[in-house]
GROMACS .gro file of C-alpha atoms in nm:
model
  477
    1UNK     CA    1  -1.246   6.885  -1.180
    2UNK     CA    2  -1.543   6.924  -1.414
    3UNK     CA    3  -1.903   6.850  -1.324
    4UNK     CA    4  -2.155   6.972  -1.069
    5UNK     CA    5  -2.054   7.002  -0.706
    6UNK     CA    6  -2.225   6.965  -0.368
    7UNK     CA    7  -2.603   6.974  -0.336
    8UNK     CA    8  -2.648   7.041  -0.709
    9UNK     CA    9  -2.472   6.715  -0.792
   10UNK     CA   10  -2.695   6.532  -0.543
   11UNK     CA   11  -3.012   6.673  -0.704
   12UNK     CA   12  -2.893   6.574  -1.051
   13UNK     CA   13  -2.812   6.224  -0.929
   14UNK     CA   14  -3.160   6.187  -0.776
   15UNK     CA   15  -3.324   6.308  -1.098
   16UNK     CA   16  -3.128   6.051  -1.298
   17UNK     CA   17  -3.238   5.777  -1.061
   18UNK     CA   18  -3.601   5.880  -1.095
   19UNK     CA   19  -3.573   5.877  -1.472
   20UNK     CA   20  -3.429   5.526  -1.469
   21UNK     CA   21  -3.712   5.416  -1.239
   22UNK     CA   22  -3.971   5.566  -1.471
   23UNK     CA   23  -3.817   5.392  -1.771
   24UNK     CA   24  -3.827   5.063  -1.585
   25UNK     CA   25  -4.189   5.111  -1.484
   26UNK     CA   26  -4.303   5.213  -1.833
   27UNK     CA   27  -4.156   4.893  -1.975
   28UNK     CA   28  -4.388   4.682  -1.760
   29UNK     CA   29  -4.738   4.593  -1.875
   30UNK     CA   30  -4.825   4.436  -1.542
   31UNK     CA   31  -5.025   4.689  -1.343
   32UNK     CA   32  -4.912   4.528  -1.017
   33UNK     CA   33  -4.550   4.594  -1.116
   34UNK     CA   34  -4.456   4.227  -1.109
   35UNK     CA   35  -4.111   4.167  -1.251
   36UNK     CA   36  -4.085   3.833  -1.423
   37UNK     CA   37  -3.790   3.660  -1.576
   38UNK     CA   38  -3.668   3.775  -1.921
   39UNK     CA   39  -3.914   3.718  -2.203
   40UNK     CA   40  -3.657   3.506  -2.385
   41UNK     CA   41  -3.674   3.252  -2.100
   42UNK     CA   42  -3.963   3.046  -1.960
   43UNK     CA   43  -4.074   3.168  -1.618
   44UNK     CA   44  -4.204   2.862  -1.441
   45UNK     CA   45  -4.006   2.880  -1.120
   46UNK     CA   46  -4.106   2.948  -0.759
   47UNK     CA   47  -4.002   3.315  -0.784
   48UNK     CA   48  -4.228   3.402  -1.080
   49UNK     CA   49  -4.397   3.734  -1.017
   50UNK     CA   50  -4.227   3.784  -0.679
   51UNK     CA   51  -3.934   4.001  -0.785
   52UNK     CA   52  -4.135   4.320  -0.753
   53UNK     CA   53  -4.018   4.678  -0.758
   54UNK     CA   54  -4.132   4.696  -0.396
   55UNK     CA   55  -3.908   4.405  -0.299
   56UNK     CA   56  -3.611   4.543  -0.492
   57UNK     CA   57  -3.662   4.879  -0.318
   58UNK     CA   58  -3.668   4.708   0.020
   59UNK     CA   59  -3.349   4.517  -0.054
   60UNK     CA   60  -3.177   4.833  -0.179
   61UNK     CA   61  -3.276   5.040   0.123
   62UNK     CA   62  -3.143   4.782   0.366
   63UNK     CA   63  -2.827   4.714   0.165
   64UNK     CA   64  -2.721   5.078   0.138
   65UNK     CA   65  -2.821   5.158   0.498
   66UNK     CA   66  -2.664   4.856   0.669
   67UNK     CA   67  -2.440   4.649   0.441
   68UNK     CA   68  -2.287   4.888   0.191
   69UNK     CA   69  -2.013   5.003   0.433
   70UNK     CA   70  -1.868   4.649   0.438
   71UNK     CA   71  -1.964   4.568   0.077
   72UNK     CA   72  -1.921   4.894  -0.120
   73UNK     CA   73  -1.940   4.721  -0.458
   74UNK     CA   74  -2.260   4.859  -0.617
   75UNK     CA   75  -2.434   5.196  -0.642
   76UNK     CA   76  -2.804   5.277  -0.672
   77UNK     CA   77  -2.795   5.396  -1.031
   78UNK     CA   78  -2.628   5.069  -1.128
   79UNK     CA   79  -2.910   4.868  -0.971
   80UNK     CA   80  -3.182   5.074  -1.138
   81UNK     CA   81  -3.007   5.024  -1.470
   82UNK     CA   82  -3.028   4.649  -1.408
   83UNK     CA   83  -3.399   4.685  -1.333
   84UNK     CA   84  -3.450   4.869  -1.661
   85UNK     CA   85  -3.264   4.596  -1.853
   86UNK     CA   86  -3.394   4.285  -1.679
   87UNK     CA   87  -3.667   4.210  -1.938
   88UNK     CA   88  -3.410   4.184  -2.217
   89UNK     CA   89  -3.090   4.088  -2.032
   90UNK     CA   90  -3.062   3.749  -1.866
   91UNK     CA   91  -2.743   3.869  -1.695
   92UNK     CA   92  -2.925   4.163  -1.536
   93UNK     CA   93  -3.210   3.939  -1.422
   94UNK     CA   94  -2.971   3.685  -1.270
   95UNK     CA   95  -2.781   3.952  -1.078
   96UNK     CA   96  -3.103   4.099  -0.935
   97UNK     CA   97  -3.229   3.753  -0.838
   98UNK     CA   98  -2.900   3.668  -0.667
   99UNK     CA   99  -2.900   4.007  -0.493
  100UNK     CA  100  -3.254   3.960  -0.360
  101UNK     CA  101  -3.174   3.603  -0.253
  102UNK     CA  102  -2.862   3.717  -0.070
  103UNK     CA  103  -3.044   3.996   0.113
  104UNK     CA  104  -3.322   3.761   0.225
  105UNK     CA  105  -3.096   3.475   0.336
  106UNK     CA  106  -2.782   3.636   0.477
  107UNK     CA  107  -2.881   3.951   0.672
  108UNK     CA  108  -3.246   3.843   0.682
  109UNK     CA  109  -3.409   4.177   0.601
  110UNK     CA  110  -3.748   4.247   0.757
  111UNK     CA  111  -3.992   4.355   0.490
  112UNK     CA  112  -4.263   4.609   0.573
  113UNK     CA  113  -4.625   4.508   0.607
  114UNK     CA  114  -4.792   4.455   0.272
  115UNK     CA  115  -4.474   4.354   0.092
  116UNK     CA  116  -4.445   4.026  -0.093
  117UNK     CA  117  -4.258   3.850   0.184
  118UNK     CA  118  -4.547   3.885   0.428
  119UNK     CA  119  -4.788   3.706   0.193
  120UNK     CA  120  -4.594   3.383   0.190
  121UNK     CA  121  -4.735   3.100   0.401
  122UNK     CA  122  -4.407   2.965   0.534
  123UNK     CA  123  -4.249   2.912   0.875
  124UNK     CA  124  -3.937   3.088   0.742
  125UNK     CA  125  -4.047   3.315   0.455
  126UNK     CA  126  -3.699   3.466   0.415
  127UNK     CA  127  -3.539   3.130   0.338
  128UNK     CA  128  -3.837   3.019   0.131
  129UNK     CA  129  -3.834   3.322  -0.097
  130UNK     CA  130  -3.456   3.359  -0.095
  131UNK     CA  131  -3.414   2.998  -0.206
  132UNK     CA  132  -3.668   3.053  -0.484
  133UNK     CA  133  -3.469   3.350  -0.615
  134UNK     CA  134  -3.145   3.153  -0.580
  135UNK     CA  135  -3.282   2.863  -0.783
  136UNK     CA  136  -3.419   3.099  -1.047
  137UNK     CA  137  -3.084   3.277  -1.084
  138UNK     CA  138  -2.902   2.946  -1.124
  139UNK     CA  139  -3.155   2.818  -1.378
  140UNK     CA  140  -3.149   3.126  -1.599
  141UNK     CA  141  -2.773   3.164  -1.572
  142UNK     CA  142  -2.736   2.852  -1.783
  143UNK     CA  143  -2.891   3.040  -2.075
  144UNK     CA  144  -2.591   3.263  -2.147
  145UNK     CA  145  -2.216   3.211  -2.164
  146UNK     CA  146  -2.088   3.413  -1.869
  147UNK     CA  147  -1.771   3.202  -1.852
  148UNK     CA  148  -1.630   3.261  -2.199
  149UNK     CA  149  -1.752   3.622  -2.198
  150UNK     CA  150  -1.739   3.725  -1.831
  151UNK     CA  151  -1.824   4.068  -1.692
  152UNK     CA  152  -1.813   4.251  -1.361
  153UNK     CA  153  -2.184   4.175  -1.319
  154UNK     CA  154  -2.108   3.805  -1.355
  155UNK     CA  155  -1.846   3.833  -1.078
  156UNK     CA  156  -2.095   4.009  -0.848
  157UNK     CA  157  -2.360   3.747  -0.923
  158UNK     CA  158  -2.121   3.465  -0.830
  159UNK     CA  159  -2.032   3.647  -0.507
  160UNK     CA  160  -2.398   3.680  -0.407
  161UNK     CA  161  -2.458   3.314  -0.492
  162UNK     CA  162  -2.168   3.227  -0.261
  163UNK     CA  163  -2.323   3.435   0.018
  164UNK     CA  164  -2.659   3.261  -0.028
  165UNK     CA  165  -2.512   2.912  -0.012
  166UNK     CA  166  -2.296   3.006   0.287
  167UNK     CA  167  -2.606   3.127   0.471
  168UNK     CA  168  -2.788   2.804   0.382
  169UNK     CA  169  -2.497   2.595   0.518
  170UNK     CA  170  -2.423   2.448   0.172
  171UNK     CA  171  -2.048   2.489   0.195
  172UNK     CA  172  -1.937   2.280  -0.102
  173UNK     CA  173  -2.163   2.484  -0.328
  174UNK     CA  174  -2.058   2.805  -0.154
  175UNK     CA  175  -1.691   2.728  -0.218
  176UNK     CA  176  -1.770   2.655  -0.584
  177UNK     CA  177  -1.933   2.997  -0.633
  178UNK     CA  178  -1.662   3.183  -0.442
  179UNK     CA  179  -1.392   3.019  -0.654
  180UNK     CA  180  -1.606   3.096  -0.959
  181UNK     CA  181  -1.616   3.464  -0.859
  182UNK     CA  182  -1.239   3.489  -0.809
  183UNK     CA  183  -1.172   3.302  -1.134
  184UNK     CA  184  -1.400   3.529  -1.337
  185UNK     CA  185  -1.235   3.829  -1.171
  186UNK     CA  186  -0.895   3.706  -1.286
  187UNK     CA  187  -1.019   3.636  -1.639
  188UNK     CA  188  -1.127   3.998  -1.680
  189UNK     CA  189  -0.797   4.117  -1.531
  190UNK     CA  190  -0.914   4.260  -1.197
  191UNK     CA  191  -0.581   4.155  -1.042
  192UNK     CA  192  -0.394   4.377  -1.291
  193UNK     CA  193  -0.351   4.743  -1.193
  194UNK     CA  194  -0.337   4.853  -1.558
  195UNK     CA  195  -0.703   4.753  -1.611
  196UNK     CA  196  -0.811   5.036  -1.379
  197UNK     CA  197  -0.648   5.315  -1.579
  198UNK     CA  198  -0.945   5.377  -1.810
  199UNK     CA  199  -1.323   5.381  -1.787
  200UNK     CA  200  -1.591   5.559  -1.586
  201UNK     CA  201  -1.440   5.661  -1.248
  202UNK     CA  202  -1.738   5.528  -1.052
  203UNK     CA  203  -1.727   5.191  -1.228
  204UNK     CA  204  -1.350   5.170  -1.192
  205UNK     CA  205  -1.379   5.238  -0.818
  206UNK     CA  206  -1.651   4.974  -0.781
  207UNK     CA  207  -1.436   4.715  -0.959
  208UNK     CA  208  -1.139   4.789  -0.737
  209UNK     CA  209  -1.354   4.753  -0.425
  210UNK     CA  210  -1.501   4.429  -0.558
  211UNK     CA  211  -1.152   4.285  -0.598
  212UNK     CA  212  -1.063   4.367  -0.237
  213UNK     CA  213  -1.394   4.232  -0.108
  214UNK     CA  214  -1.318   3.902  -0.282
  215UNK     CA  215  -0.965   3.919  -0.139
  216UNK     CA  216  -1.102   3.946   0.216
  217UNK     CA  217  -1.381   3.692   0.169
  218UNK     CA  218  -1.149   3.433   0.020
  219UNK     CA  219  -0.912   3.458   0.316
  220UNK     CA  220  -1.187   3.428   0.574
  221UNK     CA  221  -1.331   3.124   0.399
  222UNK     CA  222  -0.987   2.969   0.345
  223UNK     CA  223  -0.931   2.971   0.722
  224UNK     CA  224  -1.281   2.856   0.809
  225UNK     CA  225  -1.285   2.566   0.563
  226UNK     CA  226  -0.913   2.499   0.494
  227UNK     CA  227  -0.916   2.616   0.132
  228UNK     CA  228  -0.632   2.759  -0.083
  229UNK     CA  229  -0.599   3.119  -0.203
  230UNK     CA  230  -0.616   3.255  -0.557
  231UNK     CA  231  -0.607   3.635  -0.513
  232UNK     CA  232  -0.313   3.838  -0.387
  233UNK     CA  233  -0.249   4.205  -0.305
  234UNK     CA  234  -0.151   4.304  -0.658
  235UNK     CA  235  -0.346   4.631  -0.699
  236UNK     CA  236  -0.378   4.955  -0.507
  237UNK     CA  237  -0.637   5.013  -0.238
  238UNK     CA  238  -0.964   5.185  -0.334
  239UNK     CA  239  -1.040   5.554  -0.295
  240UNK     CA  240  -1.341   5.735  -0.147
  241UNK     CA  241  -1.498   5.797  -0.487
  242UNK     CA  242  -1.857   5.904  -0.416
  243UNK     CA  243  -1.847   5.800  -0.047
  244UNK     CA  244  -1.760   5.953   0.287
  245UNK     CA  245  -1.406   5.899   0.408
  246UNK     CA  246  -1.536   5.714   0.717
  247UNK     CA  247  -1.718   5.456   0.503
  248UNK     CA  248  -1.408   5.380   0.302
  249UNK     CA  249  -1.181   5.390   0.608
  250UNK     CA  250  -1.375   5.101   0.761
  251UNK     CA  251  -1.345   4.898   0.442
  252UNK     CA  252  -0.969   4.959   0.418
  253UNK     CA  253  -0.933   4.862   0.784
  254UNK     CA  254  -1.099   4.530   0.695
  255UNK     CA  255  -0.856   4.474   0.408
  256UNK     CA  256  -0.559   4.549   0.633
  257UNK     CA  257  -0.681   4.308   0.902
  258UNK     CA  258  -0.680   4.021   0.650
  259UNK     CA  259  -0.383   4.130   0.441
  260UNK     CA  260  -0.111   3.950   0.647
  261UNK     CA  261  -0.282   3.616   0.578
  262UNK     CA  262  -0.103   3.521   0.260
  263UNK     CA  263   0.001   3.192   0.099
  264UNK     CA  264   0.259   3.137   0.373
  265UNK     CA  265   0.003   3.135   0.654
  266UNK     CA  266  -0.266   2.949   0.459
  267UNK     CA  267  -0.007   2.691   0.352
  268UNK     CA  268   0.082   2.634   0.717
  269UNK     CA  269  -0.285   2.631   0.810
  270UNK     CA  270  -0.358   2.368   0.544
  271UNK     CA  271  -0.044   2.169   0.638
  272UNK     CA  272   0.115   2.203   0.294
  273UNK     CA  273   0.423   2.370   0.445
  274UNK     CA  274   0.598   2.375   0.784
  275UNK     CA  275   0.846   2.665   0.780
  276UNK     CA  276   0.717   2.891   1.057
  277UNK     CA  277   0.882   3.018   1.377
  278UNK     CA  278   0.796   3.166   1.713
  279UNK     CA  279   0.922   3.507   1.601
  280UNK     CA  280   0.709   3.501   1.285
  281UNK     CA  281   0.393   3.400   1.471
  282UNK     CA  282   0.450   3.659   1.747
  283UNK     CA  283   0.501   3.927   1.481
  284UNK     CA  284   0.174   3.824   1.314
  285UNK     CA  285  -0.009   3.854   1.644
  286UNK     CA  286   0.134   4.202   1.692
  287UNK     CA  287   0.023   4.300   1.341
  288UNK     CA  288  -0.331   4.193   1.428
  289UNK     CA  289  -0.330   4.374   1.761
  290UNK     CA  290  -0.206   4.695   1.596
  291UNK     CA  291  -0.427   4.663   1.286
  292UNK     CA  292  -0.714   4.863   1.439
  293UNK     CA  293  -0.706   5.180   1.649
  294UNK     CA  294  -0.859   5.179   1.995
  295UNK     CA  295  -1.139   5.408   1.881
  296UNK     CA  296  -1.282   5.338   1.536
  297UNK     CA  297  -1.457   5.621   1.352
  298UNK     CA  298  -1.667   5.392   1.136
  299UNK     CA  299  -2.026   5.274   1.103
  300UNK     CA  300  -2.143   5.041   1.380
  301UNK     CA  301  -2.196   4.756   1.134
  302UNK     CA  302  -1.836   4.800   1.018
  303UNK     CA  303  -1.706   4.795   1.374
  304UNK     CA  304  -1.896   4.473   1.443
  305UNK     CA  305  -1.729   4.304   1.147
  306UNK     CA  306  -1.386   4.453   1.217
  307UNK     CA  307  -1.365   4.373   1.587
  308UNK     CA  308  -1.505   4.021   1.553
  309UNK     CA  309  -1.273   3.943   1.261
  310UNK     CA  310  -0.971   4.080   1.447
  311UNK     CA  311  -1.025   3.864   1.756
  312UNK     CA  312  -1.116   3.559   1.548
  313UNK     CA  313  -0.793   3.593   1.346
  314UNK     CA  314  -0.594   3.626   1.670
  315UNK     CA  315  -0.750   3.295   1.771
  316UNK     CA  316  -0.658   3.135   1.438
  317UNK     CA  317  -0.292   3.241   1.475
  318UNK     CA  318  -0.289   3.106   1.831
  319UNK     CA  319  -0.430   2.774   1.707
  320UNK     CA  320  -0.153   2.753   1.447
  321UNK     CA  321   0.103   2.832   1.719
  322UNK     CA  322  -0.014   2.555   1.948
  323UNK     CA  323  -0.047   2.305   1.664
  324UNK     CA  324   0.317   2.360   1.570
  325UNK     CA  325   0.445   2.356   1.929
  326UNK     CA  326   0.551   2.720   1.961
  327UNK     CA  327   0.371   2.812   2.285
  328UNK     CA  328   0.534   2.827   2.625
  329UNK     CA  329   0.401   2.873   2.977
  330UNK     CA  330   0.696   3.105   3.050
  331UNK     CA  331   0.696   3.321   2.737
  332UNK     CA  332   0.721   3.696   2.811
  333UNK     CA  333   0.490   3.754   2.513
  334UNK     CA  334   0.134   3.675   2.625
  335UNK     CA  335   0.033   3.591   2.266
  336UNK     CA  336   0.270   3.295   2.275
  337UNK     CA  337   0.132   3.147   2.600
  338UNK     CA  338  -0.133   2.881   2.659
  339UNK     CA  339  -0.370   3.129   2.825
  340UNK     CA  340  -0.383   3.385   2.544
  341UNK     CA  341  -0.737   3.286   2.428
  342UNK     CA  342  -0.865   3.411   2.765
  343UNK     CA  343  -0.733   3.757   2.675
  344UNK     CA  344  -0.888   3.730   2.329
  345UNK     CA  345  -1.225   3.627   2.473
  346UNK     CA  346  -1.214   3.918   2.717
  347UNK     CA  347  -1.146   4.164   2.435
  348UNK     CA  348  -1.426   4.017   2.223
  349UNK     CA  349  -1.671   4.043   2.514
  350UNK     CA  350  -1.564   4.404   2.573
  351UNK     CA  351  -1.608   4.502   2.208
  352UNK     CA  352  -1.937   4.320   2.141
  353UNK     CA  353  -2.078   4.464   2.463
  354UNK     CA  354  -2.069   4.808   2.298
  355UNK     CA  355  -2.249   4.693   1.983
  356UNK     CA  356  -2.619   4.657   1.907
  357UNK     CA  357  -2.755   4.315   1.818
  358UNK     CA  358  -2.867   4.438   1.476
  359UNK     CA  359  -2.519   4.562   1.384
  360UNK     CA  360  -2.391   4.207   1.433
  361UNK     CA  361  -2.684   4.023   1.275
  362UNK     CA  362  -2.651   4.198   0.938
  363UNK     CA  363  -2.330   3.999   0.883
  364UNK     CA  364  -2.521   3.675   0.892
  365UNK     CA  365  -2.405   3.338   1.009
  366UNK     CA  366  -2.038   3.409   0.928
  367UNK     CA  367  -1.998   3.644   1.225
  368UNK     CA  368  -2.162   3.391   1.460
  369UNK     CA  369  -1.923   3.122   1.339
  370UNK     CA  370  -1.628   3.344   1.433
  371UNK     CA  371  -1.770   3.397   1.783
  372UNK     CA  372  -1.828   3.022   1.806
  373UNK     CA  373  -1.464   2.951   1.718
  374UNK     CA  374  -1.341   3.189   1.989
  375UNK     CA  375  -1.576   3.027   2.242
  376UNK     CA  376  -1.462   2.673   2.149
  377UNK     CA  377  -1.098   2.769   2.192
  378UNK     CA  378  -1.175   2.929   2.527
  379UNK     CA  379  -1.341   2.606   2.644
  380UNK     CA  380  -1.031   2.405   2.548
  381UNK     CA  381  -0.803   2.644   2.733
  382UNK     CA  382  -1.024   2.641   3.044
  383UNK     CA  383  -0.998   2.261   3.051
  384UNK     CA  384  -0.617   2.267   3.026
  385UNK     CA  385  -0.486   2.581   3.194
  386UNK     CA  386  -0.523   2.643   3.570
  387UNK     CA  387  -0.728   2.958   3.622
  388UNK     CA  388  -0.663   3.188   3.916
  389UNK     CA  389  -0.989   3.283   4.086
  390UNK     CA  390  -1.052   3.654   4.153
  391UNK     CA  391  -1.377   3.740   4.326
  392UNK     CA  392  -1.382   4.105   4.222
  393UNK     CA  393  -1.311   4.060   3.851
  394UNK     CA  394  -1.471   3.882   3.562
  395UNK     CA  395  -1.295   3.566   3.457
  396UNK     CA  396  -1.293   3.306   3.178
  397UNK     CA  397  -1.626   3.152   3.283
  398UNK     CA  398  -1.792   3.495   3.270
  399UNK     CA  399  -1.653   3.550   2.921
  400UNK     CA  400  -1.776   3.207   2.813
  401UNK     CA  401  -2.119   3.277   2.957
  402UNK     CA  402  -2.136   3.605   2.765
  403UNK     CA  403  -2.028   3.444   2.435
  404UNK     CA  404  -2.283   3.165   2.472
  405UNK     CA  405  -2.560   3.415   2.539
  406UNK     CA  406  -2.445   3.608   2.232
  407UNK     CA  407  -2.454   3.295   2.015
  408UNK     CA  408  -2.800   3.204   2.144
  409UNK     CA  409  -2.933   3.556   2.087
  410UNK     CA  410  -2.805   3.633   1.737
  411UNK     CA  411  -3.034   3.518   1.458
  412UNK     CA  412  -2.944   3.167   1.345
  413UNK     CA  413  -2.700   3.098   1.626
  414UNK     CA  414  -2.939   2.916   1.858
  415UNK     CA  415  -3.028   2.647   1.605
  416UNK     CA  416  -2.690   2.584   1.444
  417UNK     CA  417  -2.412   2.671   1.688
  418UNK     CA  418  -2.562   2.672   2.037
  419UNK     CA  419  -2.615   2.291   2.048
  420UNK     CA  420  -2.255   2.238   1.933
  421UNK     CA  421  -2.095   2.463   2.193
  422UNK     CA  422  -2.316   2.326   2.472
  423UNK     CA  423  -2.226   1.968   2.378
  424UNK     CA  424  -1.859   2.062   2.379
  425UNK     CA  425  -1.887   2.222   2.723
  426UNK     CA  426  -2.072   1.922   2.868
  427UNK     CA  427  -1.803   1.689   2.734
  428UNK     CA  428  -1.503   1.906   2.823
  429UNK     CA  429  -1.615   2.106   3.128
  430UNK     CA  430  -1.908   1.921   3.288
  431UNK     CA  431  -1.877   2.119   3.612
  432UNK     CA  432  -1.916   2.444   3.420
  433UNK     CA  433  -2.209   2.332   3.205
  434UNK     CA  434  -2.459   2.349   3.494
  435UNK     CA  435  -2.372   2.709   3.575
  436UNK     CA  436  -2.409   2.860   3.230
  437UNK     CA  437  -2.677   3.106   3.116
  438UNK     CA  438  -2.666   3.292   3.445
  439UNK     CA  439  -2.699   3.671   3.400
  440UNK     CA  440  -2.368   3.836   3.322
  441UNK     CA  441  -2.268   4.087   3.592
  442UNK     CA  442  -2.323   4.445   3.479
  443UNK     CA  443  -1.957   4.540   3.508
  444UNK     CA  444  -1.780   4.776   3.269
  445UNK     CA  445  -1.507   4.574   3.106
  446UNK     CA  446  -1.182   4.759   3.057
  447UNK     CA  447  -0.878   4.639   2.866
  448UNK     CA  448  -0.605   4.652   3.128
  449UNK     CA  449  -0.322   4.467   2.964
  450UNK     CA  450  -0.098   4.495   3.270
  451UNK     CA  451  -0.351   4.327   3.501
  452UNK     CA  452  -0.421   4.056   3.248
  453UNK     CA  453  -0.054   3.984   3.193
  454UNK     CA  454  -0.009   3.933   3.567
  455UNK     CA  455  -0.310   3.701   3.575
  456UNK     CA  456  -0.197   3.507   3.268
  457UNK     CA  457   0.157   3.473   3.394
  458UNK     CA  458   0.045   3.335   3.730
  459UNK     CA  459  -0.185   3.087   3.555
  460UNK     CA  460   0.072   2.974   3.303
  461UNK     CA  461   0.352   2.939   3.555
  462UNK     CA  462   0.172   2.639   3.700
  463UNK     CA  463   0.068   2.487   3.368
  464UNK     CA  464   0.148   2.115   3.359
  465UNK     CA  465   0.204   2.116   2.984
  466UNK     CA  466   0.556   2.118   2.847
  467UNK     CA  467   0.416   2.035   2.504
  468UNK     CA  468   0.094   2.166   2.352
  469UNK     CA  469  -0.219   1.986   2.474
  470UNK     CA  470  -0.445   1.819   2.222
  471UNK     CA  471  -0.738   2.047   2.144
  472UNK     CA  472  -1.055   1.891   2.008
  473UNK     CA  473  -1.286   2.092   1.786
  474UNK     CA  474  -1.633   1.980   1.692
  475UNK     CA  475  -1.689   1.974   1.316
  476UNK     CA  476  -1.964   2.196   1.173
  477UNK     CA  477  -2.167   1.951   0.976
   0.00000   0.00000   0.00000
């Protein structure tokens, strides 16, 4: 292949980035480097003068250090090109505003002392400034026709707007922007493999990754909020163009975890079809169990997303199984028994116990909601399935205690999800409610499937339910 290789290529890339930065800086007359909205548009919003080079740098540093492995859809040179164009391009300005808003609201980046965020007099400066950027992006986006003449940047902007609204708990608006992103992607042909045959290799790779990120996001949101799908696995998986193989491996793992959840499953989930079977559901559970290797050679932030998503999806399949009456207290397959969520909770506790808090928090409120769903299902099972007490081993109540402490510790969980899960426990398991929040024993959790199967079998053999019990879930409103 032509072109510079190794360290020489890296030096050239850095020089190009510096040149773009210099061009951007020279186009500013403001000595404080304040980046305002495009000159063709009035700038009378709450974010005027706040989109500084310093803030953009802070967002970029955090994004590429922490979030890029799970969202490998932009590269640094692309962002600096947007900075250079933002005075004359409303589209560039809107994308940068939505990017900054997303970074402030969803992962909640911590800006260094002296940066713009610290100067805001607000109880929650991240939300305050992020909402200002969000509003500014939406206002200026009305000034150009991104629908009739869509672009990849328009798709990315819609995706970031979705992430902002999701983090702000505005789910109707979030769904609108996610559907907008997938629709624009289809208009420009991102679902068609032939559209990736020409163009700059880096841009082509970014577009392919963007399609698969939308593919994954749409499936997660469809299950969380009972929505339909629009994208399907119609193109090839991305390559490691410009990235380490480990970074891309984690992203492809994420795609493969969600890939089995097609129109058939979502149709059953949304009750628009009824043609499932015990064999099909058991096979889906096996696919999920086998989707990830025991030891993942990926970034810690990727592992946090992968493991949590895997166990959450196992819970969703179990919920579909019990809703359709396919579980049995005597099934030889533990995934088709009433006690399976105990095994899922144990695995989630084991996996999250190896992860740092920060690696989980960068995924925002979406990861906490998945943990919350697993905890709610565990509570329902504990109220219905007899649990065999073992003094020397951790049990369901220990797992529940750990999950509750996790929800209360992760940023945003204590205010939104902790009250819901505690109310559910008080209503469903009043005897357990008084014992929660005790320190979790410092015991190394090991996945011993054989021991768990014995425990589950003994519990299920005495289950009084010949038909699935009614499980009540508290709405997130």
